GROMACS .gro file of C-alpha atoms in nm:
model
  280
    1MET     CA    1   6.039  -0.094   9.294
    2MET     CA    2   6.280  -0.037   9.582
    3ALA     CA    3   6.547   0.085   9.338
    4ALA     CA    4   6.305   0.352   9.215
    5VAL     CA    5   6.220   0.465   9.567
    6LYS     CA    6   6.582   0.518   9.680
    7PRO     CA    7   6.676   0.777   9.414
    8LYS     CA    8   6.359   0.975   9.494
    9ALA     CA    9   6.442   0.968   9.864
   10SER     CA   10   6.798   1.077   9.786
   11GLN     CA   11   6.678   1.363   9.564
   12TRP     CA   12   6.434   1.479   9.832
   13SER     CA   13   6.711   1.473  10.094
   14SER     CA   14   6.940   1.671   9.861
   15LYS     CA   15   6.673   1.935   9.793
   16LYS     CA   16   6.602   1.964  10.165
   17THR     CA   17   6.973   2.014  10.238
   18ASN     CA   18   7.005   2.277   9.963
   19ALA     CA   19   6.703   2.465  10.097
   20ARG     CA   20   6.856   2.457  10.444
   21VAL     CA   21   7.190   2.587  10.311
   22TRP     CA   22   7.018   2.878  10.133
   23LEU     CA   23   6.824   2.962  10.449
   24TYR     CA   24   7.135   2.959  10.668
   25SER     CA   25   7.327   3.163  10.408
   26ALA     CA   26   7.050   3.424  10.379
   27LEU     CA   27   7.021   3.457  10.758
   28LEU     CA   28   7.400   3.487  10.793
   29THR     CA   29   7.414   3.758  10.526
   30LEU     CA   30   7.137   3.956  10.697
   31GLN     CA   31   7.296   3.915  11.038
   32TYR     CA   32   7.640   4.023  10.919
   33GLY     CA   33   7.497   4.329  10.742
   34ALA     CA   34   7.287   4.434  11.039
   35GLN     CA   35   7.544   4.363  11.314
   36PRO     CA   36   7.747   4.688  11.278
   37LEU     CA   37   7.427   4.897  11.289
   38ILE     CA   38   7.292   4.708  11.590
   39SER     CA   39   7.624   4.730  11.774
   40LYS     CA   40   7.660   5.102  11.707
   41ARG     CA   41   7.305   5.164  11.826
   42PHE     CA   42   7.301   4.959  12.147
   43ILE     CA   43   7.664   4.933  12.268
   44GLY     CA   44   7.780   5.249  12.444
   45LYS     CA   45   8.132   5.383  12.403
   46GLU     CA   46   8.206   5.316  12.769
   47VAL     CA   47   8.136   4.940  12.738
   48ILE     CA   48   8.459   4.739  12.768
   49VAL     CA   49   8.518   4.546  12.444
   50THR     CA   50   8.647   4.232  12.618
   51SER     CA   51   8.334   4.210  12.833
   52SER     CA   52   8.105   4.222  12.527
   53VAL     CA   53   8.315   3.960  12.344
   54LEU     CA   54   8.314   3.725  12.644
   55MET     CA   55   7.941   3.766  12.692
   56CYS     CA   56   7.892   3.687  12.323
   57GLU     CA   57   8.092   3.366  12.360
   58ILE     CA   58   7.886   3.269  12.667
   59ALA     CA   59   7.567   3.335  12.470
   60LYS     CA   60   7.694   3.113  12.185
   61VAL     CA   61   7.759   2.829  12.429
   62ILE     CA   62   7.414   2.862  12.590
   63CYS     CA   63   7.234   2.875  12.253
   64ALA     CA   64   7.427   2.575  12.119
   65LEU     CA   65   7.358   2.370  12.433
   66ILE     CA   66   6.987   2.455  12.417
   67VAL     CA   67   6.967   2.345  12.052
   68MET     CA   68   7.154   2.020  12.125
   69ALA     CA   69   6.927   1.948  12.421
   70LYS     CA   70   6.621   2.014  12.208
   71ASP     CA   71   6.726   1.786  11.920
   72GLY     CA   72   6.835   1.512  12.160
   73SER     CA   73   7.204   1.508  12.066
   74LEU     CA   74   7.339   1.654  12.390
   75GLU     CA   75   7.358   1.325  12.581
   76LYS     CA   76   7.522   1.145  12.289
   77VAL     CA   77   7.777   1.424  12.244
   78TYR     CA   78   7.852   1.423  12.617
   79ASN     CA   79   7.912   1.045  12.622
   80GLU     CA   80   8.135   1.051  12.312
   81TRP     CA   81   8.332   1.368  12.394
   82THR     CA   82   8.710   1.338  12.442
   83LEU     CA   83   8.972   1.604  12.509
   84VAL     CA   84   9.191   1.487  12.220
   85GLY     CA   85   8.898   1.500  11.981
   86ALA     CA   86   8.802   1.848  12.100
   87LEU     CA   87   9.155   1.983  12.064
   88THR     CA   88   9.189   1.829  11.718
   89ALA     CA   89   8.855   1.952  11.587
   90SER     CA   90   8.821   2.289  11.761
   91GLY     CA   91   9.133   2.380  11.959
   92LEU     CA   92   9.360   2.443  11.662
   93PRO     CA   93   9.103   2.642  11.457
   94ALA     CA   94   9.017   2.853  11.765
   95ALA     CA   95   9.384   2.937  11.825
   96ILE     CA   96   9.428   3.021  11.455
   97TYR     CA   97   9.124   3.249  11.458
   98ALA     CA   98   9.257   3.428  11.768
   99LEU     CA   99   9.588   3.500  11.590
  100GLN     CA  100   9.399   3.605  11.277
  101ASN     CA  101   9.192   3.860  11.470
  102SER     CA  102   9.507   4.015  11.619
  103LEU     CA  103   9.662   4.053  11.274
  104LEU     CA  104   9.342   4.209  11.139
  105GLN     CA  105   9.345   4.469  11.416
  106ILE     CA  106   9.703   4.566  11.322
  107SER     CA  107   9.622   4.582  10.952
  108TYR     CA  108   9.300   4.779  10.993
  109LYS     CA  109   9.489   5.070  11.151
  110ASN     CA  110   9.730   5.100  10.857
  111LEU     CA  111   9.501   5.056  10.553
  112ASP     CA  112   9.201   5.243  10.423
  113SER     CA  113   8.866   5.063  10.446
  114LEU     CA  114   8.837   4.975  10.074
  115THR     CA  115   9.186   4.826  10.046
  116PHE     CA  116   9.144   4.637  10.373
  117SER     CA  117   8.808   4.491  10.265
  118ILE     CA  118   8.933   4.375   9.925
  119LEU     CA  119   9.255   4.223  10.060
  120ASN     CA  120   9.059   4.055  10.339
  121GLN     CA  121   8.850   3.882  10.071
  122THR     CA  122   9.159   3.686   9.963
  123LYS     CA  123   9.061   3.448  10.242
  124ILE     CA  124   8.824   3.295   9.983
  125ILE     CA  125   9.131   3.203   9.773
  126PHE     CA  126   9.311   3.047  10.068
  127THR     CA  127   8.994   2.868  10.180
  128ALA     CA  128   8.960   2.714   9.832
  129LEU     CA  129   9.329   2.618   9.839
  130PHE     CA  130   9.317   2.453  10.181
  131THR     CA  131   8.988   2.273  10.115
  132TYR     CA  132   9.157   2.121   9.811
  133LEU     CA  133   9.473   2.027  10.001
  134ILE     CA  134   9.290   1.890  10.305
  135LEU     CA  135   8.958   1.767  10.161
  136ARG     CA  136   9.047   1.731   9.791
  137GLN     CA  137   8.748   1.945   9.696
  138LYS     CA  138   8.790   2.100   9.352
  139GLN     CA  139   8.634   2.425   9.231
  140SER     CA  140   8.444   2.473   8.905
  141ILE     CA  141   8.585   2.666   8.608
  142GLN     CA  142   8.362   2.963   8.696
  143GLN     CA  143   8.483   2.960   9.057
  144ILE     CA  144   8.848   2.941   8.948
  145GLY     CA  145   8.791   3.237   8.715
  146ALA     CA  146   8.634   3.440   8.996
  147LEU     CA  147   8.923   3.355   9.228
  148PHE     CA  148   9.173   3.462   8.961
  149LEU     CA  149   8.998   3.799   8.924
  150LEU     CA  150   9.008   3.841   9.302
  151ILE     CA  151   9.383   3.774   9.301
  152VAL     CA  152   9.436   4.035   9.027
  153ALA     CA  153   9.229   4.292   9.220
  154ALA     CA  154   9.421   4.224   9.541
  155VAL     CA  155   9.760   4.260   9.368
  156LEU     CA  156   9.660   4.584   9.196
  157LEU     CA  157   9.522   4.730   9.518
  158SER     CA  158   9.836   4.631   9.712
  159ILE     CA  159  10.062   4.798   9.457
  160GLY     CA  160   9.843   5.106   9.436
  161GLU     CA  161   9.811   5.144   9.812
  162GLY     CA  162  10.184   5.110   9.872
  163SER     CA  163  10.289   5.353   9.597
  164ARG     CA  164  10.018   5.612   9.674
  165LYS     CA  165  10.081   5.636  10.048
  166GLY     CA  166  10.452   5.578  10.010
  167SER     CA  167  10.500   5.870   9.769
  168ARG     CA  168  10.293   6.096   9.992
  169SER     CA  169  10.437   6.025  10.336
  170GLY     CA  170  10.739   5.803  10.286
  171SER     CA  171  10.573   5.525  10.486
  172SER     CA  172  10.555   5.255  10.218
  173ASP     CA  173  10.741   5.009  10.443
  174GLN     CA  174  10.490   5.063  10.722
  175ILE     CA  175  10.199   5.009  10.480
  176LEU     CA  176  10.359   4.688  10.355
  177PHE     CA  177  10.470   4.535  10.685
  178TYR     CA  178  10.191   4.661  10.912
  179GLY     CA  179   9.904   4.675  10.663
  180ILE     CA  180   9.926   4.452  10.357
  181ILE     CA  181  10.127   4.158  10.493
  182PRO     CA  182   9.924   4.119  10.818
  183VAL     CA  183   9.589   4.113  10.634
  184LEU     CA  184   9.720   3.860  10.380
  185VAL     CA  185   9.859   3.636  10.656
  186ALA     CA  186   9.528   3.673  10.841
  187SER     CA  187   9.344   3.567  10.524
  188LEU     CA  188   9.569   3.263  10.489
  189LEU     CA  189   9.503   3.167  10.852
  190SER     CA  190   9.129   3.218  10.803
  191GLY     CA  191   9.134   2.983  10.503
  192LEU     CA  192   9.327   2.719  10.698
  193ALA     CA  193   9.097   2.741  11.001
  194SER     CA  194   8.785   2.727  10.783
  195ALA     CA  195   8.912   2.418  10.601
  196LEU     CA  196   8.996   2.250  10.932
  197CYS     CA  197   8.645   2.325  11.063
  198GLN     CA  198   8.495   2.181  10.745
  199TRP     CA  199   8.715   1.871  10.777
  200ALA     CA  200   8.605   1.823  11.138
  201SER     CA  201   8.234   1.860  11.060
  202GLN     CA  202   8.218   1.671  10.729
  203VAL     CA  203   8.488   1.406  10.764
  204LYS     CA  204   8.510   1.349  11.140
  205LYS     CA  205   8.133   1.417  11.176
  206HIS     CA  206   8.196   1.660  11.461
  207SER     CA  207   7.873   1.841  11.548
  208SER     CA  208   7.873   2.207  11.440
  209TYR     CA  209   7.703   2.298  11.769
  210LEU     CA  210   7.968   2.114  11.967
  211MET     CA  211   8.239   2.293  11.769
  212THR     CA  212   8.073   2.624  11.858
  213VAL     CA  213   8.088   2.533  12.229
  214GLU     CA  214   8.450   2.414  12.212
  215MET     CA  215   8.577   2.706  12.004
  216SER     CA  216   8.396   2.957  12.226
  217PHE     CA  217   8.557   2.800  12.532
  218VAL     CA  218   8.908   2.809  12.383
  219GLY     CA  219   8.860   3.162  12.252
  220SER     CA  220   8.730   3.283  12.588
  221LEU     CA  221   9.023   3.121  12.767
  222CYS     CA  222   9.271   3.300  12.539
  223LEU     CA  223   9.086   3.628  12.593
  224LEU     CA  224   9.085   3.588  12.972
  225ILE     CA  225   9.459   3.519  12.969
  226SER     CA  226   9.517   3.835  12.765
  227THR     CA  227   9.334   4.051  13.021
  228SER     CA  228   9.628   4.012  13.260
  229LYS     CA  229   9.825   4.258  13.045
  230SER     CA  230   9.569   4.435  12.824
  231PRO     CA  231   9.409   4.780  12.881
  232ASP     CA  232   9.068   4.610  12.884
  233GLY     CA  233   9.182   4.390  13.171
  234GLU     CA  234   9.287   4.697  13.367
  235ALA     CA  235   8.951   4.864  13.293
  236ILE     CA  236   8.763   4.555  13.413
  237ARG     CA  237   8.961   4.545  13.737
  238ARG     CA  238   8.899   4.915  13.792
  239HIS     CA  239   8.533   4.956  13.690
  240GLY     CA  240   8.388   4.603  13.689
  241PHE     CA  241   8.306   4.351  13.417
  242LEU     CA  242   7.967   4.499  13.318
  243TYR     CA  243   8.072   4.863  13.326
  244GLY     CA  244   7.854   5.071  13.091
  245TRP     CA  245   7.609   4.787  13.022
  246THR     CA  246   7.232   4.832  12.987
  247PRO     CA  247   6.964   4.570  12.914
  248LEU     CA  248   6.972   4.681  12.548
  249THR     CA  249   7.341   4.586  12.524
  250LEU     CA  250   7.227   4.223  12.518
  251ILE     CA  251   7.066   4.275  12.175
  252PRO     CA  252   7.392   4.295  11.973
  253VAL     CA  253   7.548   4.028  12.195
  254LEU     CA  254   7.270   3.780  12.119
  255SER     CA  255   7.272   3.879  11.750
  256ASN     CA  256   7.646   3.815  11.730
  257ALA     CA  257   7.605   3.480  11.905
  258PHE     CA  258   7.333   3.384  11.656
  259GLY     CA  259   7.571   3.475  11.373
  260GLY     CA  260   7.843   3.259  11.521
  261ILE     CA  261   7.614   2.956  11.524
  262LEU     CA  262   7.509   3.029  11.164
  263VAL     CA  263   7.876   3.035  11.059
  264GLY     CA  264   7.917   2.683  11.196
  265LEU     CA  265   7.603   2.561  11.020
  266VAL     CA  266   7.703   2.713  10.684
  267THR     CA  267   8.055   2.566  10.710
  268SER     CA  268   7.914   2.225  10.803
  269HIS     CA  269   7.649   2.208  10.529
  270ALA     CA  270   7.796   2.419  10.246
  271GLY     CA  271   8.170   2.437  10.311
  272GLY     CA  272   8.427   2.699  10.397
  273VAL     CA  273   8.433   2.868  10.056
  274ARG     CA  274   8.061   2.955  10.077
  275LYS     CA  275   8.109   3.082  10.434
  276ALA     CA  276   8.411   3.295  10.338
  277SER     CA  277   8.221   3.450  10.047
  278LEU     CA  278   7.936   3.552  10.279
  279ILE     CA  279   8.151   3.720  10.545
  280PRO     CA  280   8.362   4.013  10.417
   0.00000   0.00000   0.00000
């Protein structure tokens, strides 16, 4: 009798997890699609980018702490937290993501939107590769076929982009070294960071909410250090941190923070490959 009850309980738990994954994935897709429209509508041109990014990270931390306090895990996480564990689980991925974002900014200025978007999707390939190397998670035949088609599309686009712009302006080297290579390296780094986050949440059982707090803290620290030399830092010192802000500016900030928490939940429950396929 007990043997019959356990499989039913296991099946129910599996169905509940799958339903949760689909919910998180659907919400993340909607948030990612709506975020550019919300940001364009409510963030004025005079708002300093660094201030909005930092406020988003603060909002992520507050939301994650509220959720942990509500589900009763905050005290346990606080008692078990160690600096070494935080650096291992979140410090390295946060630093990798910071480098990835810098490379994407360089690449975006030297590629057209279509080529950039397709090449940026190669992060799915690298995520699948690193999840196999780190977690030994294999992909199905259908997934391998889809990844192969993505590789072919990326190669064809890279060749076409370099030859088209190179023949027209003689800047094929610039397209290659400041457009194609940076976005491919950024995709590789994204795959590595995603696999490390999945390893931390699924193998080391590191809370996705705690990872959000830790990665937001490390990312904010890197951003604050960069303001000592960046134009945004100069603008903040001249005009103030909240220059150009209105109460409506909080709408895209909170939406972006909500998306960041969803990314952690999708990675924790479904894996990095699913997360990479949802975020272009």
